[in-house]
């Protein structure tokens, strides 16, 4: 394959070799079912327990509050649907935001069809929810607030601690989709008053198809996958032992390397951002400058189509994204970019690049040159741009 500059780490990440290494014996040597009684399967059971401990410790949670799932989407579905069902007698109102991942948004739409009332909070131009609007949205029948920890498109980190405090004050459960934040920023479920939290392995250099839902002790929750008694009778199905082992290893690495990773990514990201902003005119940064994931940059280039830009970047071996991977192929601009107030035509010219600490400065230079060249070429073919420049001259 030609050279590959992978800048789509919000879509998925490379599984670290150490993670694969840790998983391998559980495919071929210790393949026992953790639920079986013989000593051999005890090895698998112990491995699952160890991963659970690593994960619980990473959040300041207890081991029996971590429930393994098949990924972030399942965790979001579970948190929302099971809570709605378990608390329906108390009320049928849920508060979320307009910029959630589709795993949460579409689940909310599903609940709406089943008689629940959902408030979708607006965000400001940086993508932060407004706390006063949240307070105003609370009603006597509000049972759940679900707000993502950090946004997957624009990288904005939400005021989670404040949201948690508001939820606690009003005795309302608080769920957060932390798929983008977990392993990237420190999280403590007690400090932030989080009752439920979703995370996923493949967003933090672990394997795909494994995630967890943290459920605080005392929160009423129904079983979401029915069957055997695994995960303390709350999530049936033979444990994904290899996935769980890999996830545990990925978390261990992410937590140990968090500071260094943040430093490296920030350095690369700032360099990329500054050069592009300086060298490509009519460009803006989407999302917050202050409260932002260290590996995320989201540009809006005026007068061009993000899709064309992506295709031309791909021809140069650069993987990026416009909007989110799930919406590529559709012509609707991203719901997140519209929610921060971008007009359609500017939202269409957006490019998300999400880095990994293994990216290099040389790669950033190559990417800047590629963006400069492609944006200039696309603009030279754009009637809008031509028009704009003509009127500028007058
Ligand atoms: C990727 C992602 C999900 C979905 O996680 P999967 O493990 O792919 O199901 C949910 N929420 C956010 C914010 C994400 O970025």
Coordinates of C-alpha atoms and ligand atoms in Angstrom, one line a residue:
X1 CA 0.0 0.0 0.0
X2 CA 1.1 3.6 -0.6
X3 CA 2.0 5.7 2.4
X4 CA -0.7 6.0 5.0
X5 CA -1.2 9.0 7.2
X6 CA -4.0 8.0 9.5
X7 CA -5.8 11.0 11.0
X8 CA -9.1 9.5 11.8
X9 CA -8.6 8.3 15.4
X10 CA -12.0 9.5 16.5
X11 CA -13.5 6.8 14.1
X12 CA -11.3 4.1 15.3
X13 CA -7.7 3.5 16.4
X14 CA -4.9 1.1 15.8
X15 CA -4.8 -1.8 18.3
X16 CA -1.5 -1.5 20.1
X17 CA 0.8 -4.5 19.7
X18 CA 1.0 -4.9 23.5
X19 CA -2.8 -5.3 23.5
X20 CA -2.8 -7.9 20.8
X21 CA 0.0 -9.7 22.7
X22 CA -2.0 -9.8 25.8
X23 CA -5.1 -11.1 24.0
X24 CA -3.4 -14.0 22.0
X25 CA -3.2 -16.7 24.7
X26 CA -6.9 -16.3 25.4
X27 CA -7.7 -17.5 21.9
X28 CA -5.6 -20.6 21.7
X29 CA -4.5 -21.6 25.2
X30 CA -6.9 -20.3 27.8
X31 CA -10.1 -20.5 25.8
X32 CA -12.3 -21.8 28.6
X33 CA -15.8 -20.3 29.3
X34 CA -15.5 -18.2 32.4
X35 CA -18.8 -19.6 33.7
X36 CA -17.6 -23.2 33.7
X37 CA -16.6 -24.9 36.9
X38 CA -13.3 -26.6 36.2
X39 CA -9.9 -25.1 37.0
X40 CA -9.0 -24.5 33.3
X41 CA -11.9 -22.0 32.8
X42 CA -10.8 -20.3 36.0
X43 CA -8.0 -18.8 34.1
X44 CA -10.4 -17.0 31.8
X45 CA -12.5 -15.9 34.7
X46 CA -9.5 -14.5 36.5
X47 CA -8.4 -12.6 33.3
X48 CA -11.9 -11.0 33.0
X49 CA -11.8 -10.0 36.7
X50 CA -8.4 -8.4 36.3
X51 CA -9.6 -6.3 33.4
X52 CA -12.6 -5.3 35.4
X53 CA -10.3 -4.2 38.2
X54 CA -8.1 -2.1 35.9
X55 CA -11.2 -0.4 34.5
X56 CA -12.9 0.2 37.8
X57 CA -9.7 1.7 39.2
X58 CA -9.3 4.0 36.2
X59 CA -12.7 5.6 37.1
X60 CA -12.6 5.5 40.9
X61 CA -15.5 2.9 40.6
X62 CA -16.1 -0.5 42.2
X63 CA -15.5 -3.7 40.2
X64 CA -19.1 -4.7 40.5
X65 CA -20.2 -1.5 38.9
X66 CA -18.5 -2.3 35.5
X67 CA -20.6 -4.2 33.0
X68 CA -18.9 -5.4 29.8
X69 CA -20.8 -4.8 26.5
X70 CA -20.2 -5.1 22.8
X71 CA -19.1 -1.4 22.5
X72 CA -20.1 2.2 22.9
X73 CA -23.4 1.9 21.0
X74 CA -24.7 -0.9 23.1
X75 CA -23.7 0.9 26.3
X76 CA -25.6 4.0 25.2
X77 CA -28.6 2.0 24.2
X78 CA -28.6 0.1 27.5
X79 CA -28.1 3.2 29.7
X80 CA -31.0 5.1 28.0
X81 CA -33.5 2.3 27.4
X82 CA -33.1 0.4 30.6
X83 CA -33.2 3.6 32.7
X84 CA -36.3 4.8 30.9
X85 CA -38.0 1.5 31.6
X86 CA -36.9 1.1 35.2
X87 CA -37.9 4.7 36.1
X88 CA -41.0 5.1 33.9
X89 CA -43.2 5.2 37.0
X90 CA -41.4 8.2 38.4
X91 CA -41.5 10.1 35.1
X92 CA -41.0 10.0 31.4
X93 CA -38.8 13.0 30.7
X94 CA -35.2 12.7 29.6
X95 CA -32.8 15.6 28.9
X96 CA -30.0 15.2 26.3
X97 CA -28.2 17.5 23.8
X98 CA -28.4 18.1 20.1
X99 CA -24.8 17.1 19.6
X100 CA -24.8 13.6 21.0
X101 CA -23.5 10.6 19.0
X102 CA -26.2 8.8 16.9
X103 CA -26.0 5.9 19.3
X104 CA -27.6 8.1 21.9
X105 CA -29.7 10.4 19.6
X106 CA -31.3 7.6 17.7
X107 CA -32.0 5.8 21.0
X108 CA -33.7 8.9 22.2
X109 CA -35.9 9.0 19.1
X110 CA -36.8 5.4 19.7
X111 CA -37.9 6.2 23.2
X112 CA -39.9 9.2 22.0
X113 CA -41.9 6.8 19.8
X114 CA -42.6 4.8 23.0
X115 CA -44.1 7.7 24.9
X116 CA -41.0 9.3 26.5
X117 CA -40.5 13.0 26.3
X118 CA -37.0 14.1 25.3
X119 CA -35.5 17.6 25.6
X120 CA -32.6 18.2 23.2
X121 CA -30.5 21.0 24.7
X122 CA -28.9 23.6 22.4
X123 CA -25.2 24.2 22.5
X124 CA -23.2 27.5 22.1
X125 CA -20.9 28.3 19.2
X126 CA -18.1 26.3 20.9
X127 CA -20.3 23.2 21.2
X128 CA -20.8 23.5 25.0
X129 CA -24.2 23.0 26.5
X130 CA -25.6 25.9 28.4
X131 CA -26.0 25.1 32.1
X132 CA -28.8 27.6 32.7
X133 CA -30.8 26.0 29.8
X134 CA -30.2 22.6 31.4
X135 CA -31.6 23.9 34.8
X136 CA -34.6 25.4 33.1
X137 CA -35.3 22.1 31.3
X138 CA -35.6 20.1 34.5
X139 CA -39.1 19.1 35.4
X140 CA -40.6 17.1 38.3
X141 CA -40.9 14.1 35.9
X142 CA -37.3 14.3 34.6
X143 CA -35.6 10.9 35.3
X144 CA -32.3 11.1 33.4
X145 CA -29.8 13.6 32.0
X146 CA -27.6 12.1 29.3
X147 CA -24.8 14.4 28.0
X148 CA -21.7 13.3 26.3
X149 CA -18.3 13.9 28.0
X150 CA -16.6 15.0 24.8
X151 CA -17.9 15.4 21.3
X152 CA -16.6 13.1 18.6
X153 CA -16.7 15.6 15.8
X154 CA -15.5 18.9 17.2
X155 CA -13.7 17.6 20.3
X156 CA -15.5 19.9 22.8
X157 CA -15.3 18.7 26.4
X158 CA -18.6 19.4 28.2
X159 CA -18.8 20.9 31.7
X160 CA -19.4 17.4 33.1
X161 CA -18.7 18.3 36.8
X162 CA -21.3 21.1 36.7
X163 CA -23.8 18.9 35.0
X164 CA -23.3 16.1 37.5
X165 CA -23.8 18.6 40.4
X166 CA -27.1 19.9 38.9
X167 CA -28.3 16.3 38.4
X168 CA -27.4 15.4 41.9
X169 CA -29.1 18.5 43.3
X170 CA -32.3 17.5 41.6
X171 CA -32.0 13.8 42.3
X172 CA -31.9 13.0 38.6
X173 CA -29.7 10.2 37.2
X174 CA -26.7 11.4 35.1
X175 CA -25.4 9.3 32.2
X176 CA -22.4 10.4 30.1
X177 CA -21.2 8.9 26.8
X178 CA -17.5 9.1 27.5
X179 CA -16.4 7.1 24.4
X180 CA -14.2 9.9 23.1
X181 CA -13.0 11.1 26.5
X182 CA -12.3 7.9 28.4
X183 CA -8.5 7.1 28.4
X184 CA -7.8 10.6 27.1
X185 CA -8.8 12.8 30.1
X186 CA -8.9 11.9 33.8
X187 CA -12.4 10.8 34.9
X188 CA -13.6 10.1 38.4
X189 CA -17.2 9.1 38.7
X190 CA -17.6 10.3 42.3
X191 CA -16.0 13.7 41.7
X192 CA -18.2 14.3 38.6
X193 CA -21.4 12.7 40.1
X194 CA -21.7 10.3 37.2
X195 CA -24.3 7.5 37.6
X196 CA -23.7 5.8 34.3
X197 CA -20.8 6.0 31.8
X198 CA -20.3 4.5 28.4
X199 CA -16.9 3.6 26.9
X200 CA -15.5 1.6 24.0
X201 CA -12.3 -0.4 23.4
X202 CA -11.5 0.5 19.8
X203 CA -11.4 4.3 20.5
X204 CA -8.5 3.9 22.9
X205 CA -6.2 1.5 20.9
X206 CA -8.0 -1.6 22.1
X207 CA -10.0 -4.1 20.1
X208 CA -13.3 -3.5 18.4
X209 CA -16.6 -5.0 19.6
X210 CA -15.9 -4.5 23.4
X211 CA -17.1 -1.7 25.7
X212 CA -18.5 -1.3 29.1
X213 CA -21.2 0.5 30.9
X214 CA -20.5 1.8 34.4
X215 CA -23.6 1.7 36.5
X216 CA -23.4 3.2 40.0
X217 CA -24.5 0.9 42.9
X218 CA -28.2 1.6 43.7
X219 CA -29.2 2.7 40.2
X220 CA -32.1 0.6 39.1
X221 CA -31.4 -0.9 35.7
X222 CA -33.0 -3.7 33.7
X223 CA -31.2 -6.4 31.9
X224 CA -30.7 -5.4 28.2
X225 CA -29.6 -8.6 26.7
X226 CA -31.6 -11.5 28.0
X227 CA -30.2 -15.0 28.5
X228 CA -27.6 -16.4 30.9
X229 CA -26.6 -15.0 34.2
X230 CA -23.3 -13.3 33.1
X231 CA -22.4 -9.8 34.3
X232 CA -24.4 -10.2 37.5
X233 CA -27.5 -11.2 35.6
X234 CA -27.6 -7.8 33.8
X235 CA -26.0 -8.6 30.5
X236 CA -26.3 -12.1 29.2
X237 CA -23.9 -13.8 26.8
X238 CA -20.5 -15.6 27.2
X239 CA -18.0 -13.0 28.0
X240 CA -15.8 -11.7 25.1
X241 CA -12.7 -12.8 27.1
X242 CA -10.1 -11.8 24.5
X243 CA -11.8 -8.5 23.9
X244 CA -12.0 -7.8 27.7
X245 CA -8.4 -8.7 28.2
X246 CA -7.4 -6.4 25.3
X247 CA -9.6 -3.6 26.6
X248 CA -8.0 -3.9 30.1
X249 CA -4.5 -3.7 28.6
X250 CA -5.5 -0.7 26.4
X251 CA -6.9 1.1 29.5
X252 CA -3.7 0.3 31.5
X253 CA -1.6 1.8 28.7
X254 CA -3.9 4.8 28.2
X255 CA -3.9 5.7 31.9
X256 CA -0.2 5.3 32.3
X257 CA 0.6 7.3 29.2
X258 CA -2.1 9.9 29.4
X259 CA 0.0 12.9 30.3
X260 CA 2.7 12.2 27.7
X261 CA 0.1 11.4 25.1
X262 CA -1.8 14.7 25.7
X263 CA 1.5 16.6 25.5
X264 CA 2.5 15.0 22.3
X265 CA -0.9 15.3 20.6
X266 CA -1.3 18.9 21.7
X267 CA 2.0 19.8 20.2
X268 CA 1.2 18.2 16.9
X269 CA -2.3 19.6 16.8
X270 CA -1.3 23.1 17.6
X271 CA 1.3 23.1 14.9
X272 CA -1.1 21.7 12.4
X273 CA -3.8 24.2 13.4
X274 CA -1.5 27.2 13.4
X275 CA 0.0 26.5 10.0
X276 CA -3.3 25.8 8.3
X277 CA -4.9 28.9 9.8
X278 CA -2.0 31.0 8.7
X279 CA -1.5 29.5 5.2
X280 CA -5.0 28.8 4.1
X281 CA -7.3 31.8 3.9
X282 CA -11.0 31.8 4.7
X283 CA -10.7 29.0 7.2
X284 CA -12.1 28.7 10.7
X285 CA -11.8 26.2 13.5
X286 CA -15.0 24.4 14.6
X287 CA -15.4 23.7 18.3
X288 CA -13.9 25.1 21.5
X289 CA -10.3 26.4 21.6
X290 CA -10.1 25.9 25.4
X291 CA -12.1 22.9 26.4
X292 CA -11.1 20.4 23.8
X293 CA -9.7 16.9 23.3
X294 CA -6.0 17.1 22.6
X295 CA -6.1 15.1 19.4
X296 CA -9.0 16.8 17.7
X297 CA -9.0 19.6 15.1
X298 CA -12.0 20.5 12.9
X299 CA -11.5 23.0 10.1
X300 CA -14.2 24.7 8.0
X301 CA -12.9 25.8 4.6
X302 CA -15.1 28.3 2.9
X303 CA -16.2 27.7 -0.7
X304 CA -15.4 24.0 -0.9
X305 CA -17.0 20.6 -0.4
X306 CA -15.6 18.6 2.4
X307 CA -16.3 15.4 0.5
X308 CA -14.2 16.4 -2.5
X309 CA -11.4 17.4 -0.1
X310 CA -11.6 14.0 1.6
X311 CA -11.3 12.2 -1.7
X312 CA -8.3 14.2 -2.8
X313 CA -6.6 13.8 0.6
X314 CA -7.2 10.1 0.3
X315 CA -5.3 10.1 -3.1
X316 CA -2.4 11.5 -1.1
X317 CA -2.7 8.7 1.5
X318 CA -4.3 10.9 4.1
X319 CA -7.3 9.6 6.1
X320 CA -9.6 12.2 7.5
X321 CA -13.3 12.7 8.0
X322 CA -16.0 15.2 7.3
X323 CA -18.7 15.2 9.8
X324 CA -18.7 11.7 11.3
X325 CA -17.9 8.5 9.6
X326 CA -21.5 7.3 10.0
X327 CA -22.9 10.2 8.1
X328 CA -20.4 10.1 5.2
X329 CA -22.3 9.1 2.1
X330 CA -25.3 11.2 3.1
X331 CA -25.5 14.8 1.8
X332 CA -26.9 16.2 5.0
X333 CA -24.4 18.3 6.9
X334 CA -23.5 17.0 10.3
X335 CA -26.0 17.7 13.1
X336 CA -23.2 18.8 15.3
X337 CA -21.9 21.5 12.9
X338 CA -25.4 22.8 12.4
X339 CA -26.0 22.8 16.2
X340 CA -23.0 25.1 16.7
X341 CA -24.6 27.5 14.2
X342 CA -22.7 26.9 11.0
X343 CA -24.6 27.7 7.9
X344 CA -25.0 24.7 5.6
X345 CA -22.5 25.8 3.0
X346 CA -19.7 26.2 5.6
X347 CA -20.6 23.0 7.5
X348 CA -20.2 21.2 4.1
X349 CA -16.6 22.4 3.8
X350 CA -15.5 20.9 7.1
X351 CA -12.7 18.5 7.8
X352 CA -12.1 16.6 11.0
X353 CA -8.5 15.4 11.7
X354 CA -8.0 13.3 14.8
X355 CA -4.4 12.4 15.8
X356 CA -2.6 9.7 17.6
X357 CA 0.6 10.3 19.7
X358 CA 2.4 8.2 17.1
X359 CA 1.9 10.8 14.4
X360 CA 4.9 13.0 13.5
X361 CA 5.7 16.6 12.7
X362 CA 6.8 15.4 9.2
X363 CA 3.4 14.1 8.7
X364 CA 1.8 17.4 9.8
X365 CA 4.0 19.2 7.3
X366 CA 2.9 16.9 4.5
X367 CA -0.7 17.3 5.5
X368 CA -0.5 21.1 5.5
X369 CA 1.0 21.1 2.1
X370 CA -1.6 18.7 0.8
X371 CA -4.5 20.8 2.3
X372 CA -3.1 24.0 0.8
X373 CA -2.8 22.5 -2.6
X374 CA -6.2 20.8 -2.6
X375 CA -8.1 23.7 -1.1
X376 CA -6.6 26.1 -3.7
X377 CA -7.4 23.7 -6.5
X378 CA -11.0 23.2 -5.4
X379 CA -11.5 26.9 -4.9
X380 CA -10.2 27.6 -8.3
X381 CA -13.1 25.5 -9.6
X382 CA -15.7 27.1 -7.4
X383 CA -18.1 29.6 -8.9
X384 CA -18.9 30.8 -5.4
X385 CA -15.2 31.6 -4.7
X386 CA -14.8 33.3 -8.0
X387 CA -17.8 35.5 -7.3
X388 CA -16.6 36.3 -3.9
X389 CA -13.1 37.4 -5.0
X390 CA -14.7 39.5 -7.8
X391 CA -16.8 41.4 -5.4
X392 CA -13.9 41.8 -3.0
X393 CA -12.0 43.6 -5.7
X394 CA -14.8 46.2 -6.1
Ligands
LIG1 C1 -17.6 5.7 18.4 C2 -18.6 6.3 19.4 C3 -19.7 5.6 19.8 C4 -19.9 4.2 19.4 O1 -19.0 3.3 19.9 P1 -18.9 1.8 19.2 O2 -17.9 1.1 20.1 O3 -18.3 2.1 17.9 O4 -20.2 1.2 19.2 C5 -20.5 6.2 20.7 N1 -20.3 7.5 21.1 C6 -19.3 8.2 20.7 C7 -19.1 9.6 21.2 C8 -18.4 7.7 19.8 O5 -17.4 8.4 19.4

